[in-house]
């Protein structure tokens, strides 16, 4: 297993919620496909069209998304878009240039044309956008986004599947412009599939062999997420969870300890991200909020215990690997909130490792986290996610400390198994059984239109 490749593939910047960003990316690609345009990062062999586009001639934008992309896009802020939601993400996407360096696809809203927001709002006001939830309502939910942009008799279609930046199909009314080869579509799946069969002990051995350059990349990723927390505090963004916690600590109402400091760092960063503030977050398993959980909780622990940057980098890598492992078994998106059930599990593994724990203690820590916070639902991305993030961070740190003190959850307790890997698989079974919950949540959200 090439751990370096896997980590670099999955730890990448995304300003804003990844679901609305993906909708914006698909919309941009679909709109520009009308003229035959394909960005170089998608196909280096294709000649790119120089035909001009006329925004005023957009007659319809049709968006089809799976149940969880719908949930996570409905009420979340658009980075730099002065608003929120699916309609705005799609409309703004048509105003963004899809061309970029490879690896920066999710920075789509940073490439907005002049007057982009004004034109996007005009598209929305003229009721040119239709949204459909297209889902089988079976099994693990899979990321699925299809955007069709019409301009009279002309149209462009873009599809994103499985992962937030995995463009699988592009065409216009004249021809198919791009279709991802099946073997390429499965490349990421293959790496994750290998990881999902590994033990935590094998993951530990992998992170201990990471190169100096890998560790530098990991430490830089932590630093980027630290900046989001600083912005959230300074500007009192989102729900204001981070700054309020900080004020409660300063006033002596809450203790100035590692757990509360971690909650401030994570809560404020999510405040910034969910508000739509335009700052990149290094994601984990396709999620910026999960990236914040694993990075900012570890950062607070590192500032308290000072075990060194080498240990921090390896712990951060382990957190990501365990989160990816959990995501494969539980689902990239599901009725269960990913912050406690995936990133929280990854974070507690990394924190335990950072504090000197070996696989036995990490196993116990994961079981503590699972026993504590499994069952928290995902009712979509929004500023209120900061509430669940601070809970996830608190449980992750507490579970690590419990495990290092020798506490162990009995194996006859509900979903808890002897091996943490099997506990995670059990959470996956619970997730699959919550499809009716997902459906109910979607119906409630739909009723808010």
Coordinates of C-alpha atoms in Angstrom, one line a residue:
X1 CA 0.0 0.0 0.0
X2 CA 1.3 3.4 -1.0
X3 CA 0.2 5.4 2.0
X4 CA 1.9 8.6 0.7
X5 CA -0.1 8.5 -2.5
X6 CA -3.4 7.7 -0.7
X7 CA -2.9 10.6 1.8
X8 CA -2.0 13.1 -0.8
X9 CA -5.0 12.1 -2.9
X10 CA -7.4 12.6 -0.1
X11 CA -6.0 15.5 1.8
X12 CA -6.7 18.5 -0.5
X13 CA -8.0 22.0 -0.2
X14 CA -11.7 22.9 -0.6
X15 CA -13.1 26.3 0.2
X16 CA -16.6 25.7 1.5
X17 CA -18.8 22.7 1.9
X18 CA -17.6 20.0 -0.6
X19 CA -21.2 19.1 -1.7
X20 CA -22.1 22.7 -2.9
X21 CA -18.6 23.0 -4.3
X22 CA -19.1 19.8 -6.4
X23 CA -22.4 21.1 -7.6
X24 CA -20.7 24.3 -8.7
X25 CA -18.0 22.4 -10.4
X26 CA -20.5 20.2 -12.3
X27 CA -22.5 23.3 -13.3
X28 CA -19.3 25.1 -14.6
X29 CA -18.3 22.0 -16.6
X30 CA -21.8 21.6 -18.1
X31 CA -22.2 25.2 -19.0
X32 CA -18.8 25.4 -20.7
X33 CA -19.4 22.0 -22.4
X34 CA -22.1 23.7 -24.6
X35 CA -19.2 25.2 -26.7
X36 CA -17.2 21.9 -26.5
X37 CA -14.8 23.2 -23.8
X38 CA -13.0 20.7 -21.7
X39 CA -10.5 21.8 -19.0
X40 CA -6.9 20.6 -19.3
X41 CA -7.0 18.7 -16.0
X42 CA -9.8 16.5 -17.4
X43 CA -8.3 15.8 -20.8
X44 CA -5.0 17.0 -22.1
X45 CA -5.6 15.5 -25.5
X46 CA -8.7 17.5 -26.3
X47 CA -8.6 20.9 -28.1
X48 CA -10.3 23.5 -26.1
X49 CA -13.0 25.6 -27.7
X50 CA -12.6 29.4 -27.8
X51 CA -16.2 30.0 -28.6
X52 CA -17.8 32.8 -26.5
X53 CA -20.6 32.1 -24.1
X54 CA -23.6 34.3 -23.4
X55 CA -24.8 34.0 -19.9
X56 CA -28.1 35.7 -20.8
X57 CA -29.1 32.8 -23.0
X58 CA -29.1 30.2 -20.2
X59 CA -32.7 28.9 -20.4
X60 CA -32.6 26.2 -17.8
X61 CA -30.3 24.5 -15.2
X62 CA -31.5 21.0 -14.1
X63 CA -29.7 19.5 -11.1
X64 CA -30.1 15.9 -10.0
X65 CA -28.4 14.8 -6.8
X66 CA -28.5 11.8 -4.4
X67 CA -30.2 12.1 -1.0
X68 CA -27.1 13.1 1.0
X69 CA -25.7 15.6 -1.5
X70 CA -29.2 17.2 -1.3
X71 CA -29.1 17.3 2.5
X72 CA -25.6 18.7 2.6
X73 CA -26.2 21.4 0.0
X74 CA -29.6 22.8 1.1
X75 CA -28.6 25.3 3.8
X76 CA -24.9 25.6 3.7
X77 CA -23.0 28.9 2.8
X78 CA -21.3 29.3 -0.6
X79 CA -17.7 30.5 -0.4
X80 CA -17.7 34.0 -1.7
X81 CA -21.3 33.7 -3.0
X82 CA -23.2 35.8 -0.4
X83 CA -25.8 33.2 0.1
X84 CA -26.4 29.5 0.5
X85 CA -28.0 26.4 -1.1
X86 CA -28.2 24.3 -4.2
X87 CA -29.7 26.9 -6.6
X88 CA -27.0 29.5 -5.8
X89 CA -24.2 26.9 -6.1
X90 CA -25.4 25.8 -9.6
X91 CA -26.0 29.4 -10.8
X92 CA -22.6 30.6 -9.5
X93 CA -21.0 27.6 -11.1
X94 CA -21.9 28.8 -14.6
X95 CA -20.0 32.0 -13.7
X96 CA -16.8 30.2 -12.8
X97 CA -13.9 29.1 -15.0
X98 CA -13.4 25.3 -14.8
X99 CA -9.7 25.6 -15.9
X100 CA -7.2 25.1 -13.1
X101 CA -4.1 23.2 -12.0
X102 CA -4.7 19.6 -11.2
X103 CA -5.7 19.2 -7.6
X104 CA -7.4 22.6 -7.4
X105 CA -10.7 21.5 -9.0
X106 CA -12.6 22.1 -5.8
X107 CA -11.5 25.8 -5.7
X108 CA -14.1 26.5 -8.4
X109 CA -15.7 29.4 -6.7
X110 CA -12.4 31.2 -6.4
X111 CA -12.4 31.4 -10.2
X112 CA -15.7 33.5 -10.5
X113 CA -16.1 35.9 -13.4
X114 CA -16.8 39.6 -12.8
X115 CA -20.4 40.3 -12.0
X116 CA -20.8 36.5 -11.4
X117 CA -22.9 36.9 -8.3
X118 CA -25.2 39.4 -10.0
X119 CA -25.8 37.2 -13.0
X120 CA -26.3 34.1 -10.8
X121 CA -29.0 35.8 -8.8
X122 CA -30.7 36.9 -12.0
X123 CA -30.8 33.3 -13.1
X124 CA -32.4 32.3 -9.8
X125 CA -34.9 35.1 -9.8
X126 CA -36.1 34.1 -13.3
X127 CA -36.8 30.6 -11.9
X128 CA -34.5 28.9 -14.4
X129 CA -33.3 26.2 -12.0
X130 CA -34.9 22.8 -11.2
X131 CA -33.7 20.5 -8.5
X132 CA -34.4 16.7 -8.2
X133 CA -33.4 14.1 -5.6
X134 CA -32.6 11.0 -7.6
X135 CA -31.8 8.1 -5.3
X136 CA -32.4 4.4 -5.1
X137 CA -33.0 4.6 -1.4
X138 CA -31.1 1.3 -0.9
X139 CA -27.7 0.4 0.4
X140 CA -24.9 2.9 1.1
X141 CA -25.5 6.3 -0.4
X142 CA -23.1 7.2 -3.2
X143 CA -22.2 10.7 -4.2
X144 CA -24.1 11.4 -7.5
X145 CA -24.4 14.8 -9.2
X146 CA -25.7 15.5 -12.7
X147 CA -26.1 19.0 -14.0
X148 CA -27.7 19.9 -17.3
X149 CA -27.4 23.5 -18.5
X150 CA -29.6 24.5 -21.5
X151 CA -29.3 27.4 -23.8
X152 CA -32.1 27.2 -26.3
X153 CA -31.7 24.0 -28.3
X154 CA -28.1 23.6 -27.1
X155 CA -27.1 22.0 -23.8
X156 CA -24.2 20.6 -21.8
X157 CA -24.2 17.8 -19.2
X158 CA -21.7 17.0 -16.5
X159 CA -21.7 14.1 -14.1
X160 CA -19.7 13.6 -10.8
X161 CA -19.8 10.2 -9.1
X162 CA -18.4 8.5 -6.0
X163 CA -16.0 11.3 -5.0
X164 CA -16.5 15.1 -4.9
X165 CA -14.1 15.8 -7.7
X166 CA -14.5 12.6 -9.7
X167 CA -15.9 13.8 -13.1
X168 CA -17.1 10.8 -15.0
X169 CA -19.0 12.2 -18.0
X170 CA -19.3 15.3 -20.1
X171 CA -21.2 16.0 -23.3
X172 CA -23.1 18.6 -25.2
X173 CA -26.0 18.3 -27.7
X174 CA -23.5 17.5 -30.5
X175 CA -21.2 14.9 -29.1
X176 CA -19.8 13.1 -26.0
X177 CA -16.8 15.2 -24.9
X178 CA -15.4 13.0 -22.1
X179 CA -16.2 9.7 -20.3
X180 CA -13.9 8.4 -17.6
X181 CA -12.5 4.9 -18.4
X182 CA -13.8 2.3 -15.9
X183 CA -10.3 1.4 -14.8
X184 CA -9.5 5.0 -14.0
X185 CA -12.8 5.4 -12.2
X186 CA -11.9 2.4 -10.0
X187 CA -8.3 3.5 -9.2
X188 CA -9.3 5.5 -6.1
X189 CA -11.8 2.7 -5.2
X190 CA -9.0 0.2 -5.4
X191 CA -6.7 2.1 -3.0
X192 CA -9.6 2.6 -0.5
X193 CA -10.6 -1.0 -0.9
X194 CA -7.1 -2.2 0.0
X195 CA -7.1 0.1 3.1
X196 CA -10.5 -1.2 4.1
X197 CA -9.0 -4.7 4.5
X198 CA -6.1 -3.6 6.7
X199 CA -5.7 -3.6 10.4
X200 CA -5.0 -0.6 12.5
X201 CA -1.6 -2.1 13.4
X202 CA -0.8 -2.2 9.7
X203 CA -1.8 1.5 9.3
X204 CA 0.5 2.4 12.3
X205 CA 3.4 0.6 10.6
X206 CA 2.6 2.6 7.4
X207 CA 2.6 6.0 8.9
X208 CA 5.9 5.3 10.7
X209 CA 7.5 4.9 7.3
X210 CA 6.3 8.2 5.8
X211 CA 9.0 10.3 4.3
X212 CA 10.2 13.7 5.4
X213 CA 8.4 15.4 2.5
X214 CA 5.2 13.6 3.5
X215 CA 5.4 14.8 7.0
X216 CA 6.0 18.4 5.8
X217 CA 2.9 18.1 3.7
X218 CA 0.9 16.9 6.6
X219 CA 2.1 19.6 9.0
X220 CA 1.3 22.3 6.4
X221 CA -2.2 20.8 6.1
X222 CA -2.7 21.2 9.8
X223 CA -1.5 24.8 9.7
X224 CA -4.1 25.6 6.9
X225 CA -6.9 24.4 9.0
X226 CA -5.6 26.3 12.0
X227 CA -6.1 29.5 10.0
X228 CA -9.8 28.8 9.5
X229 CA -10.2 28.7 13.3
X230 CA -8.4 32.0 13.7
X231 CA -10.7 33.6 11.1
X232 CA -13.8 32.1 12.7
X233 CA -12.8 33.7 16.0
X234 CA -11.8 37.1 14.7
X235 CA -14.9 37.6 12.5
X236 CA -17.5 35.8 14.7
X237 CA -18.6 33.8 11.7
X238 CA -21.4 31.2 11.4
X239 CA -23.2 30.3 14.6
X240 CA -20.4 31.7 16.7
X241 CA -19.8 28.5 18.6
X242 CA -16.0 28.9 18.7
X243 CA -15.9 32.5 19.8
X244 CA -18.6 31.9 22.5
X245 CA -16.7 28.9 23.9
X246 CA -13.5 31.1 24.0
X247 CA -15.4 33.8 25.8
X248 CA -16.7 31.3 28.3
X249 CA -13.2 30.1 29.0
X250 CA -11.9 33.7 29.4
X251 CA -14.7 34.5 31.8
X252 CA -13.9 31.5 33.9
X253 CA -17.2 29.7 33.3
X254 CA -15.4 26.9 31.4
X255 CA -12.1 25.4 32.2
X256 CA -9.0 26.4 30.2
X257 CA -8.1 22.8 29.4
X258 CA -7.1 20.7 26.3
X259 CA -10.6 19.6 25.6
X260 CA -12.2 23.0 25.6
X261 CA -9.4 24.5 23.6
X262 CA -9.8 21.8 21.0
X263 CA -13.5 22.6 20.9
X264 CA -12.7 26.3 20.3
X265 CA -10.3 25.5 17.5
X266 CA -12.7 23.0 15.8
X267 CA -15.9 25.0 16.4
X268 CA -14.5 28.3 15.1
X269 CA -13.1 26.7 12.0
X270 CA -16.5 25.1 11.2
X271 CA -18.2 28.4 12.0
X272 CA -16.1 29.9 9.2
X273 CA -16.5 27.0 6.7
X274 CA -20.3 26.6 7.1
X275 CA -21.0 30.3 6.9
X276 CA -19.5 30.4 3.4
X277 CA -16.4 32.3 4.3
X278 CA -13.9 31.9 1.5
X279 CA -11.1 30.1 3.1
X280 CA -9.7 26.7 2.0
X281 CA -10.0 23.7 4.3
X282 CA -7.9 20.6 4.0
X283 CA -10.5 17.9 3.7
X284 CA -10.6 14.4 5.1
X285 CA -12.5 11.6 3.4
X286 CA -14.2 14.2 1.2
X287 CA -15.3 16.4 4.1
X288 CA -14.0 19.7 5.3
X289 CA -15.7 19.4 8.7
X290 CA -14.1 15.9 9.1
X291 CA -10.7 17.5 8.1
X292 CA -11.2 20.1 10.9
X293 CA -12.1 17.4 13.5
X294 CA -8.9 15.4 12.9
X295 CA -6.5 18.4 12.5
X296 CA -7.7 20.9 15.1
X297 CA -8.3 18.3 17.8
X298 CA -4.8 17.0 17.3
X299 CA -3.4 20.6 17.2
X300 CA -4.9 21.3 20.7
X301 CA -3.5 18.1 22.1
X302 CA -0.1 18.9 20.5
X303 CA 0.0 22.4 22.1
X304 CA -0.8 20.9 25.5
X305 CA 1.6 17.8 25.5
X306 CA 4.3 18.9 23.0
X307 CA 5.4 15.5 21.8
X308 CA 7.1 17.0 18.7
X309 CA 6.1 17.7 15.1
X310 CA 7.3 14.3 13.8
X311 CA 4.9 12.6 16.2
X312 CA 2.1 15.1 15.2
X313 CA 2.5 14.4 11.5
X314 CA 2.4 10.7 12.0
X315 CA -0.6 10.9 14.3
X316 CA -2.4 13.2 11.8
X317 CA -1.7 10.6 9.0
X318 CA -3.1 7.8 11.2
X319 CA -6.2 9.9 11.9
X320 CA -6.8 10.3 8.2
X321 CA -6.3 6.6 7.4
X322 CA -8.7 5.4 10.1
X323 CA -11.3 8.0 8.9
X324 CA -10.9 6.7 5.4
X325 CA -11.3 3.2 6.6
X326 CA -14.5 4.1 8.5
X327 CA -15.8 6.0 5.5
X328 CA -15.4 2.9 3.3
X329 CA -17.5 0.8 5.7
X330 CA -20.0 3.4 6.8
X331 CA -20.4 5.4 3.6
X332 CA -18.9 8.7 2.4
X333 CA -22.3 10.3 3.2
X334 CA -25.0 8.7 5.3
X335 CA -27.8 9.2 7.8
X336 CA -25.1 9.1 10.5
X337 CA -23.1 12.3 11.0
X338 CA -19.6 11.7 9.8
X339 CA -18.0 13.9 12.4
X340 CA -18.4 11.5 15.4
X341 CA -18.7 8.2 13.6
X342 CA -15.8 8.6 11.1
X343 CA -13.6 11.6 11.9
X344 CA -14.2 11.3 15.6
X345 CA -13.0 7.7 15.4
X346 CA -10.0 8.7 13.3
X347 CA -9.2 11.6 15.6
X348 CA -9.2 9.4 18.7
X349 CA -6.9 6.9 17.0
X350 CA -4.5 9.7 16.1
X351 CA -4.6 11.4 19.6
X352 CA -4.1 8.0 21.4
X353 CA -1.1 7.3 19.1
X354 CA 0.3 10.9 19.7
X355 CA 0.1 10.4 23.4
X356 CA 2.1 7.2 23.2
X357 CA -0.6 4.6 22.8
X358 CA -0.1 1.4 20.8
X359 CA -2.6 -0.6 18.8
X360 CA -4.2 -2.0 22.0
X361 CA -5.0 1.4 23.4
X362 CA -6.1 2.7 20.0
X363 CA -8.5 -0.2 19.8
X364 CA -10.0 0.7 23.2
X365 CA -10.2 4.4 22.3
X366 CA -12.1 3.7 19.1
X367 CA -14.5 1.5 21.0
X368 CA -15.1 4.3 23.6
X369 CA -15.9 6.7 20.8
X370 CA -18.3 4.3 19.1
X371 CA -20.0 3.6 22.4
X372 CA -20.4 7.3 23.1
X373 CA -21.6 9.0 20.0
X374 CA -22.8 6.5 17.4
X375 CA -26.3 7.4 16.4
X376 CA -25.9 11.2 15.9
X377 CA -27.8 11.8 12.7
X378 CA -26.7 13.9 9.7
X379 CA -29.5 16.4 8.9
X380 CA -27.5 18.3 6.3
X381 CA -24.6 20.7 6.3
X382 CA -25.3 24.1 7.9
X383 CA -23.9 26.4 10.5
X384 CA -25.4 24.2 13.2
X385 CA -22.8 21.5 12.3
X386 CA -20.4 23.3 14.7
X387 CA -22.5 21.9 17.5
X388 CA -21.8 18.3 16.4
X389 CA -18.2 19.0 15.7
X390 CA -17.4 20.2 19.2
X391 CA -19.1 17.1 20.6
X392 CA -17.1 14.9 18.3
X393 CA -13.8 16.6 19.3
X394 CA -14.6 16.3 23.0
X395 CA -15.5 12.6 22.7
X396 CA -12.4 11.9 20.7
X397 CA -10.0 13.4 23.3
X398 CA -12.0 11.9 26.2
X399 CA -11.9 8.4 24.6
X400 CA -8.2 8.6 24.1
X401 CA -7.6 9.5 27.7
X402 CA -9.9 6.8 28.9
X403 CA -8.1 4.2 26.8
X404 CA -4.7 5.3 28.1
X405 CA -6.0 4.9 31.6
X406 CA -6.9 1.3 30.8
X407 CA -10.7 1.7 30.5
X408 CA -12.2 -0.8 28.1
X409 CA -15.8 -1.0 26.9
X410 CA -17.2 -4.6 27.4
X411 CA -17.6 -6.5 24.2
X412 CA -21.2 -7.5 25.1
X413 CA -22.2 -3.8 24.8
X414 CA -24.4 -3.3 21.8
X415 CA -22.4 -2.7 18.6
X416 CA -19.0 -2.9 20.3
X417 CA -16.7 -5.7 19.1
X418 CA -13.4 -7.2 20.3
X419 CA -11.6 -5.5 17.4
X420 CA -12.1 -1.8 16.7
X421 CA -12.1 -2.7 13.0
X422 CA -15.2 -4.9 13.5
X423 CA -16.8 -2.2 15.7
X424 CA -16.5 0.2 12.7
X425 CA -18.0 -2.4 10.4
X426 CA -20.9 -2.7 12.8
X427 CA -21.5 1.0 12.6
X428 CA -21.6 0.5 8.8
X429 CA -24.4 -2.0 9.3
X430 CA -26.3 0.5 11.5
X431 CA -25.9 3.1 8.8
X432 CA -27.3 0.9 6.1
X433 CA -30.3 0.2 8.3
X434 CA -31.0 4.0 8.6
X435 CA -32.3 4.6 5.0
X436 CA -35.8 5.3 6.3
X437 CA -34.2 7.9 8.7
X438 CA -32.4 9.5 5.7
X439 CA -35.7 9.6 3.7
X440 CA -37.5 11.3 6.6
X441 CA -34.8 13.9 7.0
X442 CA -34.8 14.7 3.3
X443 CA -38.6 15.1 3.4
X444 CA -38.4 17.4 6.3
X445 CA -35.8 19.5 4.6
X446 CA -37.8 19.6 1.3
X447 CA -40.8 21.0 3.3
X448 CA -38.7 24.1 4.2
X449 CA -38.5 25.4 0.6

